[in-house]
mmCIF file of C-alpha atoms in Angstrom:
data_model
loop_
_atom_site.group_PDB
_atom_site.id
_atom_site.type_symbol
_atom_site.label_atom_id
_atom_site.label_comp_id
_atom_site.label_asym_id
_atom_site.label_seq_id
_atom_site.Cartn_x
_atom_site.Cartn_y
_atom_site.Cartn_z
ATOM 1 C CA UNK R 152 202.597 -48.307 -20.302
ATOM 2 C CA UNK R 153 199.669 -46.735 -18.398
ATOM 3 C CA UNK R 154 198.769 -47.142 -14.614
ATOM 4 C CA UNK R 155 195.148 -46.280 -12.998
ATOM 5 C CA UNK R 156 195.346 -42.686 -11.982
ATOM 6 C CA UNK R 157 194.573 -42.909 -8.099
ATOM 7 C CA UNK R 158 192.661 -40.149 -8.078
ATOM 8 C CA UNK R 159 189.831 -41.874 -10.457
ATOM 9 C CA UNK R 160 186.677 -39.522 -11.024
ATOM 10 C CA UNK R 161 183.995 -39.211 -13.164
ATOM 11 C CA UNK R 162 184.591 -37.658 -16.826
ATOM 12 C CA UNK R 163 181.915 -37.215 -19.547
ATOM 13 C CA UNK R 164 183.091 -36.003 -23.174
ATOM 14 C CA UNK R 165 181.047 -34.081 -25.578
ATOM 15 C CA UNK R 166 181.273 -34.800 -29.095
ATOM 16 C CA UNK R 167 182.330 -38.576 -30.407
ATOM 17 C CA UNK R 168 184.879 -38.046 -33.388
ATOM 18 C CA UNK R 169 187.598 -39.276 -34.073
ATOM 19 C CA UNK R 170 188.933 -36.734 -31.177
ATOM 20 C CA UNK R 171 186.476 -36.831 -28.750
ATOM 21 C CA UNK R 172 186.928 -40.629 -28.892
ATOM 22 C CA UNK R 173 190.764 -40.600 -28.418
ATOM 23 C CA UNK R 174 190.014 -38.310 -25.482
ATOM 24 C CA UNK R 175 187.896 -40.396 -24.027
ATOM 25 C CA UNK R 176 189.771 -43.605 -24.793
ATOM 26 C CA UNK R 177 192.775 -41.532 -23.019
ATOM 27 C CA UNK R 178 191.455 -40.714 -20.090
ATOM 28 C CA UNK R 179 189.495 -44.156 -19.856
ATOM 29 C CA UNK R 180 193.332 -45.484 -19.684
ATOM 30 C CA UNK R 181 193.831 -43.266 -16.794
ATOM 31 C CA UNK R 182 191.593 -45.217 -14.623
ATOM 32 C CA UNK R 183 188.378 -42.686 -14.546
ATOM 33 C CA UNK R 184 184.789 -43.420 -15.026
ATOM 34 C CA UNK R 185 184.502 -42.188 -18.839
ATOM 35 C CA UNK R 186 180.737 -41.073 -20.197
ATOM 36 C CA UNK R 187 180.338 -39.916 -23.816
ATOM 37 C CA UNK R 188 177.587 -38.464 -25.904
ATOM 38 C CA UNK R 189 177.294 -37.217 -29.036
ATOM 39 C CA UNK R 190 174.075 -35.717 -30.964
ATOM 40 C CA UNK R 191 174.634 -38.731 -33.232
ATOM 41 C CA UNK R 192 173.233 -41.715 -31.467
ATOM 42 C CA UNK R 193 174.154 -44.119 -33.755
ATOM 43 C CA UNK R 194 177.629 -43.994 -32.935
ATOM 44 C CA UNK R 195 177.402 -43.882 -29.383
ATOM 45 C CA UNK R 196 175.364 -47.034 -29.686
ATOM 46 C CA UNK R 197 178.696 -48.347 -31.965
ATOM 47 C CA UNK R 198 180.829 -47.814 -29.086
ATOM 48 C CA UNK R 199 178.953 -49.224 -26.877
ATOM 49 C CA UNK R 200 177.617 -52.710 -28.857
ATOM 50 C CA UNK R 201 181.790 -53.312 -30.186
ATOM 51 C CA UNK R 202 184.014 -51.391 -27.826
ATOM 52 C CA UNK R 203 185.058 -49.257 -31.160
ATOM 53 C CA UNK R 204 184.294 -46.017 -32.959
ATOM 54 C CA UNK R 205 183.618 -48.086 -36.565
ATOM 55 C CA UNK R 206 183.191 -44.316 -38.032
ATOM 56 C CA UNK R 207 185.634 -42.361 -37.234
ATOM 57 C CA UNK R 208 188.483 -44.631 -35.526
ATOM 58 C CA UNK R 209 187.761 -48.551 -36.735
ATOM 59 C CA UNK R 210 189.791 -51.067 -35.927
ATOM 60 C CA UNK R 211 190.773 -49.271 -32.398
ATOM 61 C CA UNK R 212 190.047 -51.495 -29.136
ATOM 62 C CA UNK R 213 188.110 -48.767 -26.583
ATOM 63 C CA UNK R 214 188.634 -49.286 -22.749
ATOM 64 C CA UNK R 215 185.271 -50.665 -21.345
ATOM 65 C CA UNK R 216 185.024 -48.452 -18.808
ATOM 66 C CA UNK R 217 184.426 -45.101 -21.966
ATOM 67 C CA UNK R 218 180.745 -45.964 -21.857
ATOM 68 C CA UNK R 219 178.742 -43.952 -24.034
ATOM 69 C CA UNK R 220 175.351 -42.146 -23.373
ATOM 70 C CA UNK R 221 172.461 -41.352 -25.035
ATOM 71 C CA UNK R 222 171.280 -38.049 -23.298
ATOM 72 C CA UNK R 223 173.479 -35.323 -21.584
ATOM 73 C CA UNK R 224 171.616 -34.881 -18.982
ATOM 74 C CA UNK R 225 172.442 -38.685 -17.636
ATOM 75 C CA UNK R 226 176.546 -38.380 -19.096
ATOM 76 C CA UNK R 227 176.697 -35.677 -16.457
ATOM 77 C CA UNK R 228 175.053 -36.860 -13.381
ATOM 78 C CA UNK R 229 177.796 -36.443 -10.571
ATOM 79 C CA UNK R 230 180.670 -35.777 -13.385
ATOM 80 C CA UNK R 231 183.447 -33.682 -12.190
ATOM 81 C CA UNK R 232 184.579 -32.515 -15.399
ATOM 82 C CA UNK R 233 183.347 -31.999 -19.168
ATOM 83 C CA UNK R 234 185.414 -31.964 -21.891
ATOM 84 C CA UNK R 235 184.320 -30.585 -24.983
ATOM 85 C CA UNK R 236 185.885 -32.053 -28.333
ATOM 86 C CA UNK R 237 183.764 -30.973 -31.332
ATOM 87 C CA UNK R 238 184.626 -28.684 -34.026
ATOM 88 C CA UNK R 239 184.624 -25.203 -33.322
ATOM 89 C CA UNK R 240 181.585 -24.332 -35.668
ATOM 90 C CA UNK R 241 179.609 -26.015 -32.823
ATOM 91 C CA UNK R 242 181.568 -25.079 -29.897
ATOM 92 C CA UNK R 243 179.017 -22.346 -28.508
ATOM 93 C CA UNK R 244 176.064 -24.439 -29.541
ATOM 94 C CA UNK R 245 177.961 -27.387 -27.218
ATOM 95 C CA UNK R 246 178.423 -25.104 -24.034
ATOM 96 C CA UNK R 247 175.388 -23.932 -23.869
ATOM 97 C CA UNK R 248 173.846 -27.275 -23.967
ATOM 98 C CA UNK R 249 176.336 -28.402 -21.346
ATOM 99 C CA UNK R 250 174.882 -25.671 -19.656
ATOM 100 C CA UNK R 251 171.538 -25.676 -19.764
ATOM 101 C CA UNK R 252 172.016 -29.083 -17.482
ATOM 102 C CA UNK R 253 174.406 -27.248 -15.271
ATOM 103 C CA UNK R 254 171.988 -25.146 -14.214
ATOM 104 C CA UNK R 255 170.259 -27.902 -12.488
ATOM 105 C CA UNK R 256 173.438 -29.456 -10.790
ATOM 106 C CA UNK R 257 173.892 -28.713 -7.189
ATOM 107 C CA UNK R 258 176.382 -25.284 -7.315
ATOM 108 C CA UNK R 259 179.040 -26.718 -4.945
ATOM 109 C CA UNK R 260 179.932 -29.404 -7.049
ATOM 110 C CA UNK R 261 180.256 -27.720 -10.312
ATOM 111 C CA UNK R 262 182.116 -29.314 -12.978
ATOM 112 C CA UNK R 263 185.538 -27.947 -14.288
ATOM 113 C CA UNK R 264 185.067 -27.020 -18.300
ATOM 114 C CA UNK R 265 187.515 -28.368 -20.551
ATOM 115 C CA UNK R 266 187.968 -28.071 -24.256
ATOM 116 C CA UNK R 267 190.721 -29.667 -26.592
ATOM 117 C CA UNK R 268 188.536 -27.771 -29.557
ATOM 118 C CA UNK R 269 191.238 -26.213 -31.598
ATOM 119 C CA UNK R 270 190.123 -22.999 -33.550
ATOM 120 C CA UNK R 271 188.046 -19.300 -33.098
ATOM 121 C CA UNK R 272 184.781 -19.199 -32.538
ATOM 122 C CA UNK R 273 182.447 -18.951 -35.955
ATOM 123 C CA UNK R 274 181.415 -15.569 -37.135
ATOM 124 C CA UNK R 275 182.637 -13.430 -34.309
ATOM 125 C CA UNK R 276 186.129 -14.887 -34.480
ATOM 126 C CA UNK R 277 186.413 -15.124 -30.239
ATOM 127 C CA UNK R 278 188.919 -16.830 -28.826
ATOM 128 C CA UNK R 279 186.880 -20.362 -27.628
ATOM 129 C CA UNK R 280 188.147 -18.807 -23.998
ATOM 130 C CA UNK R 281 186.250 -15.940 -23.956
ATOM 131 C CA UNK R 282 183.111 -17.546 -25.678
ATOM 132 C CA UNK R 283 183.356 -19.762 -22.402
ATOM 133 C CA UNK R 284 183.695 -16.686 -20.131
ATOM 134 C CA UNK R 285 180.277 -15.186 -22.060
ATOM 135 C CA UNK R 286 178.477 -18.603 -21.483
ATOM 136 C CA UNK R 287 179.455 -19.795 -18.138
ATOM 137 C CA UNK R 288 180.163 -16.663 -16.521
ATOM 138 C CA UNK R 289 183.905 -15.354 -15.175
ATOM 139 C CA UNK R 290 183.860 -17.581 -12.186
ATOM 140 C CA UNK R 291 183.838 -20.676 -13.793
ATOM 141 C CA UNK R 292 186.731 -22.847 -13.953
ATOM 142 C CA UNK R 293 188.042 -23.595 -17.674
ATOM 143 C CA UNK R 294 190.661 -25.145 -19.263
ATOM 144 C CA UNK R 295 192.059 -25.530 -22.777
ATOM 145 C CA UNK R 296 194.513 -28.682 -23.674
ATOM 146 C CA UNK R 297 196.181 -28.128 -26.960
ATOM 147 C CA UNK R 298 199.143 -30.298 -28.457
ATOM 148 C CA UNK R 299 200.942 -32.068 -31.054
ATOM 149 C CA UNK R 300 198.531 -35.195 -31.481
ATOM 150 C CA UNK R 301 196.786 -37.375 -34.135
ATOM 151 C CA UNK R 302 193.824 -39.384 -32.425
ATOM 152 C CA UNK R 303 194.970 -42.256 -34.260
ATOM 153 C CA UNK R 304 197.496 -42.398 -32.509
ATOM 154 C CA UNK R 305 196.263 -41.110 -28.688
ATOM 155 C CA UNK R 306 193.284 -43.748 -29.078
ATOM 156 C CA UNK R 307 195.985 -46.177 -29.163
ATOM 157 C CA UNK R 308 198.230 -45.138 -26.100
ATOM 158 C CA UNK R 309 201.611 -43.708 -28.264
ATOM 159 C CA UNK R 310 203.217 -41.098 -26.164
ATOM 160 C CA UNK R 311 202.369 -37.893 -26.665
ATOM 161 C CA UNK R 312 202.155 -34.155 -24.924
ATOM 162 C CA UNK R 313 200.723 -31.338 -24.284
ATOM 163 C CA UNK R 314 199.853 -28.053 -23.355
ATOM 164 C CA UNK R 315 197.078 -26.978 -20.755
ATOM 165 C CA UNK R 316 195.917 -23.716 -19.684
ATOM 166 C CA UNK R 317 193.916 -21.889 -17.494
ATOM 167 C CA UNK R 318 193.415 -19.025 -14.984
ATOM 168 C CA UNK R 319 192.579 -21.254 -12.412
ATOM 169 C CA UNK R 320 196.115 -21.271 -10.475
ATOM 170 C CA UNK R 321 194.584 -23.462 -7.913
ATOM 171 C CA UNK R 322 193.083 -25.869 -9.709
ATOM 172 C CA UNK R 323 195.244 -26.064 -13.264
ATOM 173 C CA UNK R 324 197.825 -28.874 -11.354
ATOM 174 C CA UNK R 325 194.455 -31.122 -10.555
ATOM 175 C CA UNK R 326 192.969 -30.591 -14.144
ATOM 176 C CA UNK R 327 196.217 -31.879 -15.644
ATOM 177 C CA UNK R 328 196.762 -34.503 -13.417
ATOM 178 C CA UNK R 329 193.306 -36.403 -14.671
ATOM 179 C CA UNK R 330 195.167 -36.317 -18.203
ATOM 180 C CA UNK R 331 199.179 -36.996 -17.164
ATOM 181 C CA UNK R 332 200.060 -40.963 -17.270
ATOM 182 C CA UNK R 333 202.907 -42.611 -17.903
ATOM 183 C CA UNK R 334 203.553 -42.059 -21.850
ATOM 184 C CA UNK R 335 201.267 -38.624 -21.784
ATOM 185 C CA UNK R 336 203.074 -35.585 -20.738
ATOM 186 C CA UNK R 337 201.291 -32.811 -19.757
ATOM 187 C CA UNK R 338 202.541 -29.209 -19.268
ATOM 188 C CA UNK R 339 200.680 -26.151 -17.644
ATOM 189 C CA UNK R 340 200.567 -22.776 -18.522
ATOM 190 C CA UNK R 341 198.512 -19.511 -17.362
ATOM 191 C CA UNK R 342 198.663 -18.545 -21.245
ATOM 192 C CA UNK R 343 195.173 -19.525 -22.218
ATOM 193 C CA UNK R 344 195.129 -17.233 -25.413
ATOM 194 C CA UNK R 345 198.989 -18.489 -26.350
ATOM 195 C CA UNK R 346 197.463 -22.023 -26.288
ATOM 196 C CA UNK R 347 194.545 -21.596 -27.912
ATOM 197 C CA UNK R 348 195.910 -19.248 -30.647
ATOM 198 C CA UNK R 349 198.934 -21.854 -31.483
ATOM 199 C CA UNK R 350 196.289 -24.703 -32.080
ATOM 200 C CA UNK R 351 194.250 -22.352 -34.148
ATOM 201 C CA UNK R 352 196.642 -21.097 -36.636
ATOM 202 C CA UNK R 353 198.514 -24.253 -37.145
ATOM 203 C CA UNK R 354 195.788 -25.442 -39.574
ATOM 204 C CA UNK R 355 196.480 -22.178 -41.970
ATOM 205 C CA UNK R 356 199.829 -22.938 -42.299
ATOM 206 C CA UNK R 357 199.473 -26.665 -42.556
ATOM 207 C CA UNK R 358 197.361 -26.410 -45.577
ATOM 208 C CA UNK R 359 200.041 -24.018 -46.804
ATOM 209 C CA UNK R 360 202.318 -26.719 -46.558
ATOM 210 C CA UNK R 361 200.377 -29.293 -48.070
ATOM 211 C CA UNK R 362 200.237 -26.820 -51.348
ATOM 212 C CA UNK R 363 203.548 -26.734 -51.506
ATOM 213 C CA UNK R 364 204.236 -30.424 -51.223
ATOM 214 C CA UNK R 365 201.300 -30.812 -53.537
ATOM 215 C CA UNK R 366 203.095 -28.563 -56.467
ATOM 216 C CA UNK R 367 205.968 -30.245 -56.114
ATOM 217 C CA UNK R 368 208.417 -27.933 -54.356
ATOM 218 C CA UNK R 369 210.255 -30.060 -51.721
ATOM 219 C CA UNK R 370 211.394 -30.105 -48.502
ATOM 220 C CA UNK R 371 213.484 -27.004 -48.265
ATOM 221 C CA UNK R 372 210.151 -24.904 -49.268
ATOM 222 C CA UNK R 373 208.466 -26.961 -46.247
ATOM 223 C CA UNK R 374 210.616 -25.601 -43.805
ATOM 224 C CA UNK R 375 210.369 -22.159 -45.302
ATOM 225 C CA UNK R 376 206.779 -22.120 -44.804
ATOM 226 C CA UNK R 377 207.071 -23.696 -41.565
ATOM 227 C CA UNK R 378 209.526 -21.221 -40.288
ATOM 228 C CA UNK R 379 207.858 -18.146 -41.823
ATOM 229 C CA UNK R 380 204.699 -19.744 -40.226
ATOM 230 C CA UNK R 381 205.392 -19.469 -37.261
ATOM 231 C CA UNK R 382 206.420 -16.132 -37.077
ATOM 232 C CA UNK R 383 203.309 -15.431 -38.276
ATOM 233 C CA UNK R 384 201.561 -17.107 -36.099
ATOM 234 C CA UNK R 385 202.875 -15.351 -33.196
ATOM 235 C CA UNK R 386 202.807 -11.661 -34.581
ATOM 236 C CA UNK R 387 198.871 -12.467 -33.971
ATOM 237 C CA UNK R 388 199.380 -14.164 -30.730
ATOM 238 C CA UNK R 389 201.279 -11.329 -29.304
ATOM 239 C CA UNK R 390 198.802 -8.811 -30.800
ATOM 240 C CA UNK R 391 195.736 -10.716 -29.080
ATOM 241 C CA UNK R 392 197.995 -10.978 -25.714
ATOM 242 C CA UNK R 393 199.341 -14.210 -25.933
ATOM 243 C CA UNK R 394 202.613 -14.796 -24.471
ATOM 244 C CA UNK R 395 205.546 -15.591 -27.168
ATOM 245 C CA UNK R 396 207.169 -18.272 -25.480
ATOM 246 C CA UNK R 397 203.828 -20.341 -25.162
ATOM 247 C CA UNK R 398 204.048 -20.321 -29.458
ATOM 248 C CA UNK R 399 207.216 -22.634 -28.953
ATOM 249 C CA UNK R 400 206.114 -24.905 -27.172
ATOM 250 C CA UNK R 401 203.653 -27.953 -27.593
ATOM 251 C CA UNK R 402 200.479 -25.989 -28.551
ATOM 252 C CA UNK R 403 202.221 -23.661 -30.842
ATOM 253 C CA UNK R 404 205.742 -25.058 -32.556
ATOM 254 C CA UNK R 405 204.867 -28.720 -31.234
ATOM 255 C CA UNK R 406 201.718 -28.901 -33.116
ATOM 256 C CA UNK R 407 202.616 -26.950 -36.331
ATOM 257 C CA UNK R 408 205.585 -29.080 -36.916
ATOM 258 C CA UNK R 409 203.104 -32.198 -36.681
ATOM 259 C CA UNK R 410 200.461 -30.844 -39.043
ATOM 260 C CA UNK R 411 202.560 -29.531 -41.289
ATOM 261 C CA UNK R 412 204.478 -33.249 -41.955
ATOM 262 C CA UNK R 413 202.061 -35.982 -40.626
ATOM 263 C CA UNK R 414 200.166 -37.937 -43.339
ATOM 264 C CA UNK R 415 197.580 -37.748 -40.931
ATOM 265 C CA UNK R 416 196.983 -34.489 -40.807
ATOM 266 C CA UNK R 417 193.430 -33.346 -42.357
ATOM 267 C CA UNK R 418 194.728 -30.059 -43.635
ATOM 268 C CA UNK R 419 197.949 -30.796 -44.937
ATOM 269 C CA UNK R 420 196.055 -33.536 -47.179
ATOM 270 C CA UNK R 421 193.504 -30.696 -48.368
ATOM 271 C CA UNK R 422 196.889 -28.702 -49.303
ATOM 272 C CA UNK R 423 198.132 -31.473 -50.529
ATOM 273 C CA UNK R 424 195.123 -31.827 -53.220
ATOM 274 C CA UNK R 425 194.573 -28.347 -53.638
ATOM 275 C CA UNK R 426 198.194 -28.287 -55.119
ATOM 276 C CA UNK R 427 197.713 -31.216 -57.514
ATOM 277 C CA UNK R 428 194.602 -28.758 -58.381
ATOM 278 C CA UNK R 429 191.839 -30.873 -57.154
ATOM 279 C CA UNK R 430 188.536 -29.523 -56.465
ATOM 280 C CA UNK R 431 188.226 -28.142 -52.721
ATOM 281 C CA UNK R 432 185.008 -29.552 -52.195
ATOM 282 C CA UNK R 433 185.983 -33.037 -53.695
ATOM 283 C CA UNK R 434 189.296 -33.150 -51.449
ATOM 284 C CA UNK R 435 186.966 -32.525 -48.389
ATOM 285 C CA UNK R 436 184.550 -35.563 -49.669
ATOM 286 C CA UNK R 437 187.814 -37.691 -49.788
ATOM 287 C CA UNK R 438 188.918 -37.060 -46.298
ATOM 288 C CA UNK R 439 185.113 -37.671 -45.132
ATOM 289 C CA UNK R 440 185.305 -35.779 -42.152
ATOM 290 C CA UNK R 441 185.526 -32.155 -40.918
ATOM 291 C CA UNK R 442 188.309 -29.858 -41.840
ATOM 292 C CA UNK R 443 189.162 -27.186 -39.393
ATOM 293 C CA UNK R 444 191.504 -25.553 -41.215
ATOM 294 C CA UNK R 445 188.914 -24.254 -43.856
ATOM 295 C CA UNK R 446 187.185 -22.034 -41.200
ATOM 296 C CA UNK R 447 190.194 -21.364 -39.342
ATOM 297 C CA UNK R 448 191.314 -19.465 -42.611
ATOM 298 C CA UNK R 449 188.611 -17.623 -42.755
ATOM 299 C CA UNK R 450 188.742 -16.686 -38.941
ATOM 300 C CA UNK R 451 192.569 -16.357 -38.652
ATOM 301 C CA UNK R 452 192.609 -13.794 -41.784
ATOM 302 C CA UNK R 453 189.198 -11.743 -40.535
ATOM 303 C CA UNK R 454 191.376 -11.192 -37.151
ATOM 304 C CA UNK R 455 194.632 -10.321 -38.739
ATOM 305 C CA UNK R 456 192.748 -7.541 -40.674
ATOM 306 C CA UNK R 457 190.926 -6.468 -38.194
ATOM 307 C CA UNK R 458 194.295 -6.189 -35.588
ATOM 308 C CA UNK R 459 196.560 -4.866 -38.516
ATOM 309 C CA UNK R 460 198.903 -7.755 -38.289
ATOM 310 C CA UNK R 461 201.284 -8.974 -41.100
ATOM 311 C CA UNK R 462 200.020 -12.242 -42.391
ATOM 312 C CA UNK R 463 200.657 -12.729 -45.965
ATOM 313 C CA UNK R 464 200.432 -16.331 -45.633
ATOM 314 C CA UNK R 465 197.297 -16.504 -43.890
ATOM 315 C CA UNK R 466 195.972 -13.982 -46.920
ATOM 316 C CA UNK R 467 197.097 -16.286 -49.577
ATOM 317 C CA UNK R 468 195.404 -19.233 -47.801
ATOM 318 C CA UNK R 469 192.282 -17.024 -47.453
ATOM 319 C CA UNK R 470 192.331 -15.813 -51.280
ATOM 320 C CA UNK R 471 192.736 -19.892 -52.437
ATOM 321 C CA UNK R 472 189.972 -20.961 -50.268
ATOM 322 C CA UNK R 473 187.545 -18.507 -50.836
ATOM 323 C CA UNK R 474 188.398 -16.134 -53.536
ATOM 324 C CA UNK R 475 189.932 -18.855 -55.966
ATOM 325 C CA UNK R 476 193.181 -17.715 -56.143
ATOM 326 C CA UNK R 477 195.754 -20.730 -57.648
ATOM 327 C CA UNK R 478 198.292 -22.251 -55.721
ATOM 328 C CA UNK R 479 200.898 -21.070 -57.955
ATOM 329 C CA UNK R 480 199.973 -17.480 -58.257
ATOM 330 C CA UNK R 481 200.068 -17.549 -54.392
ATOM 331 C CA UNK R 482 203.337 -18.943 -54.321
ATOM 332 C CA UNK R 483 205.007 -16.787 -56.256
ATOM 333 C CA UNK R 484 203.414 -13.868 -54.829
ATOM 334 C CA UNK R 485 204.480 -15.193 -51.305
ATOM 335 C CA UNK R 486 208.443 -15.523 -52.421
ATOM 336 C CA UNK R 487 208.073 -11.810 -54.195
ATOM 337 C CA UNK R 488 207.501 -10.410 -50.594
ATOM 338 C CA UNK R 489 211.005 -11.487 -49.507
ATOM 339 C CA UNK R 490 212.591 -10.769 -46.327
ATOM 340 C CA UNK R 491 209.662 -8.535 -45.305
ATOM 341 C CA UNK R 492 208.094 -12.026 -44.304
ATOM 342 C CA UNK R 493 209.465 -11.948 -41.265
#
């Protein structure tokens, strides 16, 4: 379904899970000159001795030209972009080595910052956005591209879309354009906080969703939580000046509805085994890779506390997590609140 994008340029990704490799794998498709690195050689040596990501994505075909590197420093020689896709525990510690090679680019040919990280920053809870503005300064051009997607699935070429943002009203049609082809759609917003704030919360309410599955409650509960969800979720995206519309789109409504239902999704299977009352720590060892939902939690509920904002949910994801509250105890307390959920 994909043709060469004939405005090819060169594109190096940070961070080689499962997501970083679909990214790169994606825009490989595209037609542009695709460099990835990872702290973890051994996988970028995988990729590049069998065309696959045997750790995180096996048994998925990579285009040739996603070659991966060794050292940063050589991934971004000439690049014209950087897209960051690790967790969001390591999201500072990422920019800041991105940027310690920027600093010894030439300054006219700067490379546009992009991150499809999905989650607040650790500790101080900052929107990823303004952690970027802190790093790289105000005048640097970002972007954040959020969506409904499962790597599995984008490392393969399934249509999909999405949600990019930035400030940059001159330069957000060209950023998109190195990610639109012919089965990705790609949408653009000035919303950066909507976008990143949708992708963020999602994973709270998935894992709500997987509890309830888990215990055995059904679909109708599902869409309760879903529903409820998202009003949640945007009583703190309005609060943290986020645009309510942006929450029903892709970023926000697109990509709840997805975690909340797709097998696939990493937090609606540690719901899922929290509500069969497995141990957290051995549902994490069965998924075998990193759960963003856990610290989003954490994050999402410090924020909410801190803004005043209604989140019951969130609170009863935070007090299961951390505080060892049961699923069904939180359950029932969540259906005592009533209509005051909204």
């Amino acid at each position: 379904m994909n043709s060469p994008n004939p405005r090819t340029t060169s594109i190096t990704v940070v961070g080689s899970g499962s997501w970083g490799t679909a990214i790169g794998a994606w825009l490989a498709r595209n037609g542009h000159d695709v460099r990835i690195w990872d702290i973890d050689t051994s996988v970028i040596d995988d990729i590049n001795a069998t065309h696959c990501n045997n750790r995180y994505l096996p048994d998925c075909k990579l285009p040739e030209n996603l070659v991966g590197y060794r050292a940063l420093e050589s991934a971004m020689t000439d690049c014209s972009t950087v897209v960051l896709a690790v967790p969001s525990r390591v999201f500072e510690t990422a920019l800041l080595n991105v940027t310690s090679h920027l600093d010894r680019m030439d300054s006219s040919n700067t490379p546009t910052i992009v991150w499809g990280t999905k989650g607040f920053a650790q500790k101080t809870g900052e929107l990823l956005s303004h952690v970027a503005e802190r790093v790289l300064g105000d005048t640097a051009v970002t972007a954040a591209i959020s969506g409904p997607s499962f790597a599995y699935e984008v490392v393969r070429g399934i249509p999909a879309g999405f949600d990019l943002a930035s400030k940059s009203s001159e330069r957000i049609e060209s950023i998109a354009d190195l990610f639109r082809s012919e089965n990705i759609l790609v949408y653009t917003t000035s919303d950066i906080i909507g976008v990143q704030v949708g992708g963020a919360t999602k994973n709270v309410i998935a894992i709500a969703a997987g509890i309830s599955d888990g215990l055995g409650f059904g679909i109708n509960a599902r869409a309760l939580l879903i529903t409820r969800g998202l009003a949640e979720m945007n009583r703190l995206n309005v609060a943290l000046g986020g645009s309510a519309e942006t929450m029903m789109g892709l970023s926000g409504l697109g990509d709840l509805v997805l975690t909340c239902s797709g097998d696939l999704s990493r937090n609606r299977r540690l719901g899922l085994g929290l509500g069969q009352g497995k141990p957290i720590d051995e549902i994490v060892e069965e998924i075998g890779q990193e759960v963003e939902g856990i610290q989003s939690t954490r994050e999402t509920y410090q924020i909410g506390k801190k803004m005043d904002v209604f989140m019951p949910m969130t609170e009863c994801m935070y007090r299961i997590l951390y505080e060892g509250l049961s699923p069904l105890q939180a359950a029932t307390e969540l259906m005592a609140i009533g209509p005051s959920l909204k």
